[in-house]
Tab-separated table of C-alpha atoms and ligand atoms in Angstrom:
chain	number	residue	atom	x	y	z
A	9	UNK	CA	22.452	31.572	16.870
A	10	UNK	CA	22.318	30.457	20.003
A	11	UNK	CA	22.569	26.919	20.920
A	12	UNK	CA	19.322	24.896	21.064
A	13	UNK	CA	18.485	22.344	23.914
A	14	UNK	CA	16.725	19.653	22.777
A	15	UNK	CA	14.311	17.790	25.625
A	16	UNK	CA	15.151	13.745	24.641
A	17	UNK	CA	12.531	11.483	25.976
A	18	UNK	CA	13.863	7.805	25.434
A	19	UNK	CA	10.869	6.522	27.139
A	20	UNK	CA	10.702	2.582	26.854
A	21	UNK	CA	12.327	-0.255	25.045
A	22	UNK	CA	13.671	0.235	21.676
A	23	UNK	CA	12.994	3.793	22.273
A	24	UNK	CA	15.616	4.264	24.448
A	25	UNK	CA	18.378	2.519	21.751
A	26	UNK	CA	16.502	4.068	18.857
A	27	UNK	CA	17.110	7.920	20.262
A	28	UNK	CA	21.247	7.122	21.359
A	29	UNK	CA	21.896	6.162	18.015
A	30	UNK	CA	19.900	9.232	16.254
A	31	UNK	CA	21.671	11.586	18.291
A	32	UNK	CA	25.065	10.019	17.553
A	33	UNK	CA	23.905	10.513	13.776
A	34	UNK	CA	22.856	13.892	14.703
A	35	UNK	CA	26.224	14.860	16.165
A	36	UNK	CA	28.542	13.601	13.672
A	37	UNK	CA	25.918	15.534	11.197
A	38	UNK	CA	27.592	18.544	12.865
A	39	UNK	CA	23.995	19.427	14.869
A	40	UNK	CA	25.365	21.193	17.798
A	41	UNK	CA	22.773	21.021	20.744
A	42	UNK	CA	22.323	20.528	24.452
A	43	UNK	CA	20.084	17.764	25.422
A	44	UNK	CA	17.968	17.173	28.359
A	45	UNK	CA	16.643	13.860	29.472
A	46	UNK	CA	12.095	14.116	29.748
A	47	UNK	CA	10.970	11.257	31.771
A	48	UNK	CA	8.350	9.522	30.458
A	49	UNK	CA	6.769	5.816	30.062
A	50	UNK	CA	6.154	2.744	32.096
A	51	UNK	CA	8.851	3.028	34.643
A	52	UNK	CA	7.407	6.370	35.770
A	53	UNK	CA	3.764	4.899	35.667
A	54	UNK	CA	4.579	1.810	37.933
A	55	UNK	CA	6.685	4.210	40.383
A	56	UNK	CA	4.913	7.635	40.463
A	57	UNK	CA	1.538	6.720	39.378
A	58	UNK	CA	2.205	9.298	36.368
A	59	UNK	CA	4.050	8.390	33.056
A	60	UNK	CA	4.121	11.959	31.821
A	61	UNK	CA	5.374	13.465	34.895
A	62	UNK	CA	4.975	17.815	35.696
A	63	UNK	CA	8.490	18.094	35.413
A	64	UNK	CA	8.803	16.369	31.832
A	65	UNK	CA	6.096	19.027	30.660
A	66	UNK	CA	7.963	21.964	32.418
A	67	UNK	CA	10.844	21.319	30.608
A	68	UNK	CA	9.239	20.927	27.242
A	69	UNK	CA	7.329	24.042	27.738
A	70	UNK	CA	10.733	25.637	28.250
A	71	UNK	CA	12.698	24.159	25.775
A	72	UNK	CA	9.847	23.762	23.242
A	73	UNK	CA	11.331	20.988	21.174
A	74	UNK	CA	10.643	17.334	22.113
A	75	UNK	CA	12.529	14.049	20.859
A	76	UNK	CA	10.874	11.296	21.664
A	77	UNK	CA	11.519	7.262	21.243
A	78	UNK	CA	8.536	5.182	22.310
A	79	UNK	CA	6.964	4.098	25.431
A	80	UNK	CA	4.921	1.017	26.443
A	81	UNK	CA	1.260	1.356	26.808
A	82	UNK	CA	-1.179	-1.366	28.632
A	83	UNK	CA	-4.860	-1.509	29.196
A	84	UNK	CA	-6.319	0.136	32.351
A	85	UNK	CA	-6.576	-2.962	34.359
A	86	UNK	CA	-2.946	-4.508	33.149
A	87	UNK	CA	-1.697	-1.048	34.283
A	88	UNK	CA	-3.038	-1.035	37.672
A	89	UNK	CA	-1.402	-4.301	38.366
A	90	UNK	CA	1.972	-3.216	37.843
A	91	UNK	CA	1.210	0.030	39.683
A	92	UNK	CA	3.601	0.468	43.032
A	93	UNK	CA	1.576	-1.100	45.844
A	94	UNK	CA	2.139	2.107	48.091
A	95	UNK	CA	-0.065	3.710	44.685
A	96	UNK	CA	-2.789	1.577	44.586
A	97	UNK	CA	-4.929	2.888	46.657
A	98	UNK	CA	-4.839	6.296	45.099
A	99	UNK	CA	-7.273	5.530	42.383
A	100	UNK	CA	-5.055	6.209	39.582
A	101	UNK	CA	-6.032	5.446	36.141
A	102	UNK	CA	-3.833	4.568	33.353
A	103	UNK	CA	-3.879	6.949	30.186
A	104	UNK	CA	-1.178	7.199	27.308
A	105	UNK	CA	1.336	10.414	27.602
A	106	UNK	CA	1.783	10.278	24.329
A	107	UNK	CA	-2.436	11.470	23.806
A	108	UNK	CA	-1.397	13.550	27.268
A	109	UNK	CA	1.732	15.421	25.792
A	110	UNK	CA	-0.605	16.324	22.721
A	111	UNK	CA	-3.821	17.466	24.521
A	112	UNK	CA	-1.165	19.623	27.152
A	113	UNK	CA	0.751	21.234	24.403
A	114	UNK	CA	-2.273	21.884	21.906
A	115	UNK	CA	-0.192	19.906	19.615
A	116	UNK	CA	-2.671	19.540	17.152
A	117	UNK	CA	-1.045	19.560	13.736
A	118	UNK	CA	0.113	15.861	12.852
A	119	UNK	CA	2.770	15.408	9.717
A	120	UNK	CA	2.964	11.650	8.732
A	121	UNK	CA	5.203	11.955	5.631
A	122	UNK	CA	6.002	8.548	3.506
A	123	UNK	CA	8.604	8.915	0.850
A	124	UNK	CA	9.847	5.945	-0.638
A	125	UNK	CA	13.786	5.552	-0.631
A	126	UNK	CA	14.892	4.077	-3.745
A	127	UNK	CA	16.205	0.740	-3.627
A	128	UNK	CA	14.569	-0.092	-0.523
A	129	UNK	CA	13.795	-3.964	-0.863
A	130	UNK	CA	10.358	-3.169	1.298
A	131	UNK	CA	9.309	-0.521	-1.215
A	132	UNK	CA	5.900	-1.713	-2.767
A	133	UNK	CA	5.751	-2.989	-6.423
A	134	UNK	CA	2.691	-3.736	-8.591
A	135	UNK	CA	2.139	-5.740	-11.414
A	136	UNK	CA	2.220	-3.426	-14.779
A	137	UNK	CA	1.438	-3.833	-18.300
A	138	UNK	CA	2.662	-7.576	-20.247
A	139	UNK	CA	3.626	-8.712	-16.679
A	140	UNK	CA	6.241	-6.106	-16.029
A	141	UNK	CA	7.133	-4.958	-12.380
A	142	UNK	CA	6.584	-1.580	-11.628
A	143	UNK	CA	7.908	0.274	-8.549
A	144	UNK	CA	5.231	3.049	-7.879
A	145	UNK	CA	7.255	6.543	-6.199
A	146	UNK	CA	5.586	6.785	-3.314
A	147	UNK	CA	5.845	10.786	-1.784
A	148	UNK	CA	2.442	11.781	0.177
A	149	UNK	CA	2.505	13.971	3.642
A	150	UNK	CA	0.076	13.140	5.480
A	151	UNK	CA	-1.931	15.498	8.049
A	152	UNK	CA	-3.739	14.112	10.862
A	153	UNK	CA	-5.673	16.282	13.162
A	154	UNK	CA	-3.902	14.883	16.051
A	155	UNK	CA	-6.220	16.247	19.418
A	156	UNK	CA	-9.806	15.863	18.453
A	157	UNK	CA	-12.351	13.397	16.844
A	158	UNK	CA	-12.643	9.511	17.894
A	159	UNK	CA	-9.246	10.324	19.994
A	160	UNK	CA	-10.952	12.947	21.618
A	161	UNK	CA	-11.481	10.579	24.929
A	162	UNK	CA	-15.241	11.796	25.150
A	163	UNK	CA	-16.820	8.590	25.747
A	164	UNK	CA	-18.607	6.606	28.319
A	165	UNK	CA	-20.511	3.149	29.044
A	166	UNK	CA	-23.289	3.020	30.530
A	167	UNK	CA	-23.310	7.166	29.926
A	168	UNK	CA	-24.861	9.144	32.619
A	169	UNK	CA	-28.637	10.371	32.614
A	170	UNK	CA	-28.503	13.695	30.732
A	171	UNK	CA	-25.736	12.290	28.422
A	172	UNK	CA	-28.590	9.198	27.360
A	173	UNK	CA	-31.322	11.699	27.563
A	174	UNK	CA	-29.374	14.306	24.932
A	175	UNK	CA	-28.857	11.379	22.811
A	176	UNK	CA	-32.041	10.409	22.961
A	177	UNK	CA	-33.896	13.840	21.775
A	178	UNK	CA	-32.185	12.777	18.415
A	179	UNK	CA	-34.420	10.826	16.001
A	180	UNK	CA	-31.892	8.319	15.214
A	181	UNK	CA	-30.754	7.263	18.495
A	182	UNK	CA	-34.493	6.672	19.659
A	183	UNK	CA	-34.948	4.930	16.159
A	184	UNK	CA	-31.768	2.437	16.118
A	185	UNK	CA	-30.816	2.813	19.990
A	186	UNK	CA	-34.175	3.466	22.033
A	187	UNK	CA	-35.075	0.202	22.831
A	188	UNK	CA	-31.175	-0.623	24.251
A	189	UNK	CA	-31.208	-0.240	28.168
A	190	UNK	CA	-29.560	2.768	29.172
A	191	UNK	CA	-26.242	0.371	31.087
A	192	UNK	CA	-26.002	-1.538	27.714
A	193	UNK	CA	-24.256	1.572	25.698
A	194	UNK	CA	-20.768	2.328	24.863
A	195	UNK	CA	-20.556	5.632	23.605
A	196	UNK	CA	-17.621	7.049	21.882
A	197	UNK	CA	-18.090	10.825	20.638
A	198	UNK	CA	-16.288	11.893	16.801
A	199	UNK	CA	-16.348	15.654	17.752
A	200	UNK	CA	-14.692	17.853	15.547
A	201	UNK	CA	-14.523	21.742	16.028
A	202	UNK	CA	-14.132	24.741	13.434
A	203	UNK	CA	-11.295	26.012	14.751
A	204	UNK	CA	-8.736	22.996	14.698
A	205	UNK	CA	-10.313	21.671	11.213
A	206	UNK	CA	-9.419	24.989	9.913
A	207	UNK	CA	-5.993	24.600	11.695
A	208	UNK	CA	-5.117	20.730	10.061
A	209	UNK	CA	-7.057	22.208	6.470
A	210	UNK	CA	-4.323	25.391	6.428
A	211	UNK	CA	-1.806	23.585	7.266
A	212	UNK	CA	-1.966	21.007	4.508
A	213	UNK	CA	-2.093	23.209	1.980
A	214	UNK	CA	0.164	25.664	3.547
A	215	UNK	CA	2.913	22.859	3.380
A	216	UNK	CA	1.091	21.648	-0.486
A	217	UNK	CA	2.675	25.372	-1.467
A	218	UNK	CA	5.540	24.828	0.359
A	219	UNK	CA	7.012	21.402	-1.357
A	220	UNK	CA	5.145	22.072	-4.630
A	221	UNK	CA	2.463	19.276	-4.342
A	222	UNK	CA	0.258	19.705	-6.549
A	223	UNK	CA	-3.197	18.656	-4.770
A	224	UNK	CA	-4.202	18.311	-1.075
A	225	UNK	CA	-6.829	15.310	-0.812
A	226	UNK	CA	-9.565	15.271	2.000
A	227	UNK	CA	-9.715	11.663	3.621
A	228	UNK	CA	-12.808	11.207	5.117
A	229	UNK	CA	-16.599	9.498	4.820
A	230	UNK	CA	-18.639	12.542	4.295
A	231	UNK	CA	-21.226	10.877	2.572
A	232	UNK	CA	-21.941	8.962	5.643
A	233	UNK	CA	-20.499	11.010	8.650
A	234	UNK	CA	-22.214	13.800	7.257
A	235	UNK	CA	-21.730	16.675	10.334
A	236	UNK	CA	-17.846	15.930	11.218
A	237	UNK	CA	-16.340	14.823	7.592
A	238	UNK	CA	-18.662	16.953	5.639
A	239	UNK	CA	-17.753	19.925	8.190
A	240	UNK	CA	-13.717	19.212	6.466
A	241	UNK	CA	-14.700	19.029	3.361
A	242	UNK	CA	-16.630	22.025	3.239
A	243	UNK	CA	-14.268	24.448	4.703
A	244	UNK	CA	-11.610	23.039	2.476
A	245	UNK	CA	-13.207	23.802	-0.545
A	246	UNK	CA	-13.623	27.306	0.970
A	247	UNK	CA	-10.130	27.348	2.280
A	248	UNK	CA	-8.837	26.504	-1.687
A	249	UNK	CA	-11.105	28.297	-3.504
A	250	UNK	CA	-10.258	31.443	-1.311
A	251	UNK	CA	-5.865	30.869	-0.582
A	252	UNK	CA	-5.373	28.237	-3.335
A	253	UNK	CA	-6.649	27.859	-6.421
A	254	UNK	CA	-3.406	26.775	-7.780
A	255	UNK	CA	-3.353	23.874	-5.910
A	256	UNK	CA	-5.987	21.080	-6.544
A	257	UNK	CA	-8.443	19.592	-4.019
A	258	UNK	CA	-9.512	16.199	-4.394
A	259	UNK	CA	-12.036	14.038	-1.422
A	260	UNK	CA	-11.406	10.593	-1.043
A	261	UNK	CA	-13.275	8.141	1.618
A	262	UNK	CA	-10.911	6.257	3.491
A	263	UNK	CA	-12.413	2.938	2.748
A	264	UNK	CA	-12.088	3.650	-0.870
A	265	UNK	CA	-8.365	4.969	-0.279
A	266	UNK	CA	-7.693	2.448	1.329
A	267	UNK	CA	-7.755	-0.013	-1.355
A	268	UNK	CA	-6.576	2.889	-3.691
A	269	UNK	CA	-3.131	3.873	-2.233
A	270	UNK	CA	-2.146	0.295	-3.450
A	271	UNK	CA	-3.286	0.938	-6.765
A	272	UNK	CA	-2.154	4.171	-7.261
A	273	UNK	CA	-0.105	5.634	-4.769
A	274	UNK	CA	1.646	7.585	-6.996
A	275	UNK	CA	-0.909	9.677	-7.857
A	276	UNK	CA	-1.399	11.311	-3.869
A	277	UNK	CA	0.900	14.378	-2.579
A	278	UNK	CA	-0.875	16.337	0.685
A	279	UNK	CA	-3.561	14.051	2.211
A	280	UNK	CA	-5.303	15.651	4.941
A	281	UNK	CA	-7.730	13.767	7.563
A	282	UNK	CA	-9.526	13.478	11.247
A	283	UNK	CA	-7.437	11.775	13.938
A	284	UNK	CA	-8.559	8.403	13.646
A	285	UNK	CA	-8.665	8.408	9.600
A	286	UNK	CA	-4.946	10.117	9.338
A	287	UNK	CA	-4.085	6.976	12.220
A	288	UNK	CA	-5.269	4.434	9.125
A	289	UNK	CA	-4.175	6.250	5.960
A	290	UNK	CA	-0.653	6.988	7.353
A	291	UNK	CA	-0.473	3.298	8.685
A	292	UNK	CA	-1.713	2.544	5.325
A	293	UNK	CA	1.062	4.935	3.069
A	294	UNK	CA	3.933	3.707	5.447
A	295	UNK	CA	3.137	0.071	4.404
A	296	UNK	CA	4.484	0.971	0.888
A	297	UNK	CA	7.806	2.507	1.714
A	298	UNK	CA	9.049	-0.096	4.259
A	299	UNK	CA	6.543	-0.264	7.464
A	300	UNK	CA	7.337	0.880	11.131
A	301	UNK	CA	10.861	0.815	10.584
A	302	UNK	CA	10.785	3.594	8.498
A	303	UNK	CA	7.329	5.763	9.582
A	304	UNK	CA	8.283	8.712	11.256
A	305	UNK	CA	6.202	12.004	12.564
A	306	UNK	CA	5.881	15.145	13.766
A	307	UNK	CA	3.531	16.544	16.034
A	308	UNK	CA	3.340	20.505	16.825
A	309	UNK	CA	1.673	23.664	17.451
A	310	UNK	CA	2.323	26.345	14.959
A	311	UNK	CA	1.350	29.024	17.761
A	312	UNK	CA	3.783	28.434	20.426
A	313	UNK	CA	6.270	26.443	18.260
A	314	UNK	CA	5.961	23.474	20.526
A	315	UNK	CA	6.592	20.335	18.789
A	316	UNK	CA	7.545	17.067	19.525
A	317	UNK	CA	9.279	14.237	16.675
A	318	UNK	CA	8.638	10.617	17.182
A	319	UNK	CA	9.000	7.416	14.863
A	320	UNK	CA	5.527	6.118	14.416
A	321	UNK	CA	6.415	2.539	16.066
A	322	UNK	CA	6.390	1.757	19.603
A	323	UNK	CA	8.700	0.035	22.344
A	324	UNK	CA	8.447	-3.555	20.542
A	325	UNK	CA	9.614	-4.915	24.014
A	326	UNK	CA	10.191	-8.433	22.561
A	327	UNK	CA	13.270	-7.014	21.266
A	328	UNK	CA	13.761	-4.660	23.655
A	329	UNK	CA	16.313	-7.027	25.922
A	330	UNK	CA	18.499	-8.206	22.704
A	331	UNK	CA	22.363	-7.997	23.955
A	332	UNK	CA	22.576	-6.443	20.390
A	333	UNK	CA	19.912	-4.637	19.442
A	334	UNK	CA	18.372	-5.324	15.962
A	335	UNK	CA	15.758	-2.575	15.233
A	336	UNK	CA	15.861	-0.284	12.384
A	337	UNK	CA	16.968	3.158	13.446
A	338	UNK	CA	15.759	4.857	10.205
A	339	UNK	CA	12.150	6.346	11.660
A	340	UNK	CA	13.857	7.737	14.487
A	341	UNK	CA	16.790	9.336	12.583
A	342	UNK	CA	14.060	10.169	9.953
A	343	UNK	CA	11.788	12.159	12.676
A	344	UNK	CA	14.731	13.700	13.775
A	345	UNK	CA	15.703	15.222	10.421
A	346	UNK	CA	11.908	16.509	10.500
A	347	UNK	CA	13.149	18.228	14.247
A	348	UNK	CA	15.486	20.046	12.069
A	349	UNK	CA	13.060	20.853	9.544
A	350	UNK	CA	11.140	22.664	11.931
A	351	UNK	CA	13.897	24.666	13.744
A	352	UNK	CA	15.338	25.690	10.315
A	353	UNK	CA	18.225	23.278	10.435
A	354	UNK	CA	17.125	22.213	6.925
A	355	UNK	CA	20.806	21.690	5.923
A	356	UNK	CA	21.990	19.332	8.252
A	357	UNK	CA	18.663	17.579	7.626
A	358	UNK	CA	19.449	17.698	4.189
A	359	UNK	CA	22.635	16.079	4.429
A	360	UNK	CA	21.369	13.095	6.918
A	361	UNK	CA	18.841	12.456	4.365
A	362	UNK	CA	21.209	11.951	1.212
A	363	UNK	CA	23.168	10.287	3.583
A	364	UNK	CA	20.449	7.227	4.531
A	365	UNK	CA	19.676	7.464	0.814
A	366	UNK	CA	22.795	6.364	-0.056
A	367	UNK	CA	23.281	3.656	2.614
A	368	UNK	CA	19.493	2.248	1.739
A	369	UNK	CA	20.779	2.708	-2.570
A	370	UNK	CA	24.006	1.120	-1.560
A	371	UNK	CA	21.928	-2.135	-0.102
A	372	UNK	CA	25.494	-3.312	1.623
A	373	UNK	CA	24.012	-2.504	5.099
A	374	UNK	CA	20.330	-4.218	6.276
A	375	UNK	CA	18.732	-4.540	9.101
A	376	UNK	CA	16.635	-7.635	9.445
A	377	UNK	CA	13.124	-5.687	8.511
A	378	UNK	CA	15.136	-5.005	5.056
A	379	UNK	CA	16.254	-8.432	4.795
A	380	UNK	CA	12.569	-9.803	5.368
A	381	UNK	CA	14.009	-12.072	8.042
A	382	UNK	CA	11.800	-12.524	11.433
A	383	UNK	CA	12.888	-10.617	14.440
A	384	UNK	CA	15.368	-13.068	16.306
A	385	UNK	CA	18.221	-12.337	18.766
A	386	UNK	CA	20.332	-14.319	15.841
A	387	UNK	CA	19.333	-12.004	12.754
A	388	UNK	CA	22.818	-10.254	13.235
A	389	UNK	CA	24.840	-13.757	13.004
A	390	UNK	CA	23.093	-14.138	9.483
A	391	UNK	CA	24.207	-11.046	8.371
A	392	UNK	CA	21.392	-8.158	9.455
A	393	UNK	CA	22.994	-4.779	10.696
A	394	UNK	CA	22.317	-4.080	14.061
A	395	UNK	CA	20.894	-0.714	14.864
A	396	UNK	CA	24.046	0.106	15.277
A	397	UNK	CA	25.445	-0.587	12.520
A	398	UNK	CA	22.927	1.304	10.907
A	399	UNK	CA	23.666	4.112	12.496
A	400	UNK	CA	26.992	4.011	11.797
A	401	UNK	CA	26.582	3.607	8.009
A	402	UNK	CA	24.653	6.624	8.062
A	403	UNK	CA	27.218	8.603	9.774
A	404	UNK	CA	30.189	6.815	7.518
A	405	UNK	CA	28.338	8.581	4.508
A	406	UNK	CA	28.415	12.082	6.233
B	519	NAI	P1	5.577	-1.872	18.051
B	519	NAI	O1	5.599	-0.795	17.027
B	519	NAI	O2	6.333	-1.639	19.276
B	519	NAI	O3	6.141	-3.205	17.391
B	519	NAI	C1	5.442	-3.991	16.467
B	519	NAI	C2	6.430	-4.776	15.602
B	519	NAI	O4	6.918	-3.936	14.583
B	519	NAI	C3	7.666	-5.239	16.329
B	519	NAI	O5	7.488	-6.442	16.967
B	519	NAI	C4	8.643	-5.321	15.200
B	519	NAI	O6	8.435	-6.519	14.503
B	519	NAI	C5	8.267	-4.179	14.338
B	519	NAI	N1	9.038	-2.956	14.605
B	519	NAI	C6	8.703	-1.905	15.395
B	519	NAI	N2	9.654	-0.975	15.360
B	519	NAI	C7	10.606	-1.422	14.521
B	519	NAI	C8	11.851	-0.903	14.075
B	519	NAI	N3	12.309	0.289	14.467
B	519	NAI	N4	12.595	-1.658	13.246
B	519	NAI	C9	12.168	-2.851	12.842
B	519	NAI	N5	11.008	-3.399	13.212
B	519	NAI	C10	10.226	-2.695	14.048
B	519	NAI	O7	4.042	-2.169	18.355
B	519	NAI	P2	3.386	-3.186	19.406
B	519	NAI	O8	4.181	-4.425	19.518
B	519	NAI	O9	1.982	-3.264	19.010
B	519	NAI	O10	3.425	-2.404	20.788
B	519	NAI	C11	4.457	-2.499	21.738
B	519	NAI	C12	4.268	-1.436	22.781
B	519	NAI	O11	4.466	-0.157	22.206
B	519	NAI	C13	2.855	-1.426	23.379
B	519	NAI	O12	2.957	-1.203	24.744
B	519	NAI	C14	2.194	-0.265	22.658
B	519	NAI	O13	1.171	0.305	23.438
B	519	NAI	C15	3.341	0.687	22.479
B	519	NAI	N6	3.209	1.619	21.356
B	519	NAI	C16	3.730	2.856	21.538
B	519	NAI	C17	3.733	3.777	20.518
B	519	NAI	C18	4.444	5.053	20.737
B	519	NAI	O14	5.235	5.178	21.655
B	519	NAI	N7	4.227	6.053	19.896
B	519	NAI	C19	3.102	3.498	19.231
B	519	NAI	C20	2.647	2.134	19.105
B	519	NAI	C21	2.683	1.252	20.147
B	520	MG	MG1	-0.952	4.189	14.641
């Protein structure tokens, strides 16, 4: 086969030490792959007025597989300050790369998966029976329709006169809104098409076959957000009855699962939702098997094979400056090993896997998240691992 190049985008902050150390794991793993370095982040929005600039995108549309650290994000007018004075005239306007690389690439499949590693002292336990401890296995995969819905970036205040004048031919808007003057209104749009629901709905249960799960569960509101969530829900039911009957479909609303996936987490395999929904319930889910320092994701487009892996935290820049840097490495190393997943290098993804199984089973080798200490420049004095050190326990059990 021929050799793969790999487009790493470090971006900002821990991103940047959080990628180095995945590919050393990734090397010694015996992946062998050419990397190329995608610009992207803060840096390249202060000095080019772009943080996702054309020539990151051409080379992810050649290479077609993105790994990605983190990048810092700021509000539109924070951004503008630190824009490059020669820039500021432009009338540039902040927006995330990270929504930009998705909406570019059609990347509209999100996989959140949350699989609890045992003996992982930020695992979730409940109380059982006679005042027992019980240690729930915690293995959903979640899919989050990642370029539509509240994300969508359809919104306006103060909307324009045949936006307010659409809105206001509905009965509801004249009832609740009508009275609000016109420069009074946020509006954000939930707009959800056929098409990609059908996408995120096939492949939930496309993976549900895949790993043997045995139900997909729609996480929505539909009772309330009739239209968009009862749109899901519907052509799920069609989707199972027609492709898989052998697989079980339950509907949740996410208030409801919220409070459930604490109860019962256990109980969840393929969870499928719109953007912002999939956002919460994954945040949600990763609570239980160790937080940001072990979320990872994958974002793609099963047309062109496009797809880009990313742990699901972001630069922490407090940290970012630490001589020795403390971060876990685990979400990046595990969104890697979902990279090789997805190009068929389910082997050496295999074997990374068992590897940070046995380091995390071992418990010799911490970082300060698993230690429950707060995030100090000092946590590796008092015995955390440093990323480093992480990584290289990882690699030791190769
Ligand atoms: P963050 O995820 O960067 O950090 C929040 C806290 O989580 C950290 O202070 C730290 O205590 C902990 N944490 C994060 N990663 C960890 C790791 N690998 N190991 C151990 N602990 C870890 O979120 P925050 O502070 O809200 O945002 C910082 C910047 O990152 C902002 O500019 C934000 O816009 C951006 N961001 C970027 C994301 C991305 O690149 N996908 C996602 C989320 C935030
Ligand atoms: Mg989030």
């Amino acid at each position: 086969m021929a050799k793969k190049t790999i487009v790493k985008m470090p971006g900002d902050g821990i991103g940047k030490v959080v990628l180095d150390e995945t590919i050393r794991v990734l090397e010694a793993a015996g992946f062998d792959a050419n990397y190329v370095e995608g610009d992207i982040g803060w840096e390249f929005w202060c000095n080019e007025g772009n943080p996702l600039p054309e020539r990151t995108l051409k080379l992810i549309e050649e290479h077609k597989i993105g790994l990605f650290g983190a990048i810092t994000s700021k509000p539109k007018d924070a951004a503008f300050e630190e824009l490059a004075p020669a820039l500021k005239e432009k009338g540039l306007v902040y927006s995330s790369p990270i929504v930009g690389l998705r909406q570019h690439f059609g990347l509209d499949i999100c996989l959140r998966p949350c699989r609890s590693y045992k003996g992982n002292p930020l695992n979730f336990i409940r109380r059982g029976p006679n005042n027992t401890i019980e240690e729930p296995e915690v293995d959903v995969a979640i899919f989050r329709q990642n370029t539509e819905g509240l994300y969508g970036g359809v919104e306006w205040s103060n909307p324009p006169d045949q936006v307010y004048e659409a809105l206001m031919t509905h009965p509801k808007f004249v009832k609740n809104f009508g009275e609000t003057p016109q420069e009074e209104l946020s509006v954000s749009t939930r707009i959800f098409t056929k098409k990609a629901t059908e996408r995120i709905l096939r492949a939930a249960f496309v993976h549900a076959k895949k790993y043997e799960y045995k139900s997909v569960t729609v996480c929505e509101k539909p009772n309330v957000i009739r239209e968009t969530s009862g749109m899901m829900y519907k052509m799920a039911q069609q989707i199972q009855k027609a492709d898989y009957p052998e697989i079980e479909l339950w509907n949740t609303n996410i208030d409801a699962q919220m409070m459930w996936l604490t109860k019962n987490p256990e109980n969840y395999g393929v969870i499928v939702a719109g953007n912002m929904f999939g956002d919460i319930v994954s945040d949600g889910f990763a609570g239980l098997i160790g937080g940001l320092g072990f979320a990872c994701s994958a974002q793609f487009n099963p047309d062109t094979g496009i797809g880009v892996f990313e742990p699901t935290h972001g630069s922490a820049p407090k940290y970012a400056d630490y001589e020795t840097s403390i971060v876990n490495p685990i979400a990046m190393i595990e969104s890697a090993c979902m990279m090789l997943d997805f190009i068929d290098e389910n082997e050496i993804a295999a074997k990374i896997r068992k590897s940070v199984a046995e380091v995390i089973a071992e418990g010799k080798v911490k970082t300060y998240d698993m230690m429950k200490m707060t995030g100090r420049a000092d946590v590796v004095e008092k015995g955390a691992a440093s990323t480093q050190e992480m990584a290289d326990a990882v690699i030791a059990k190769l």
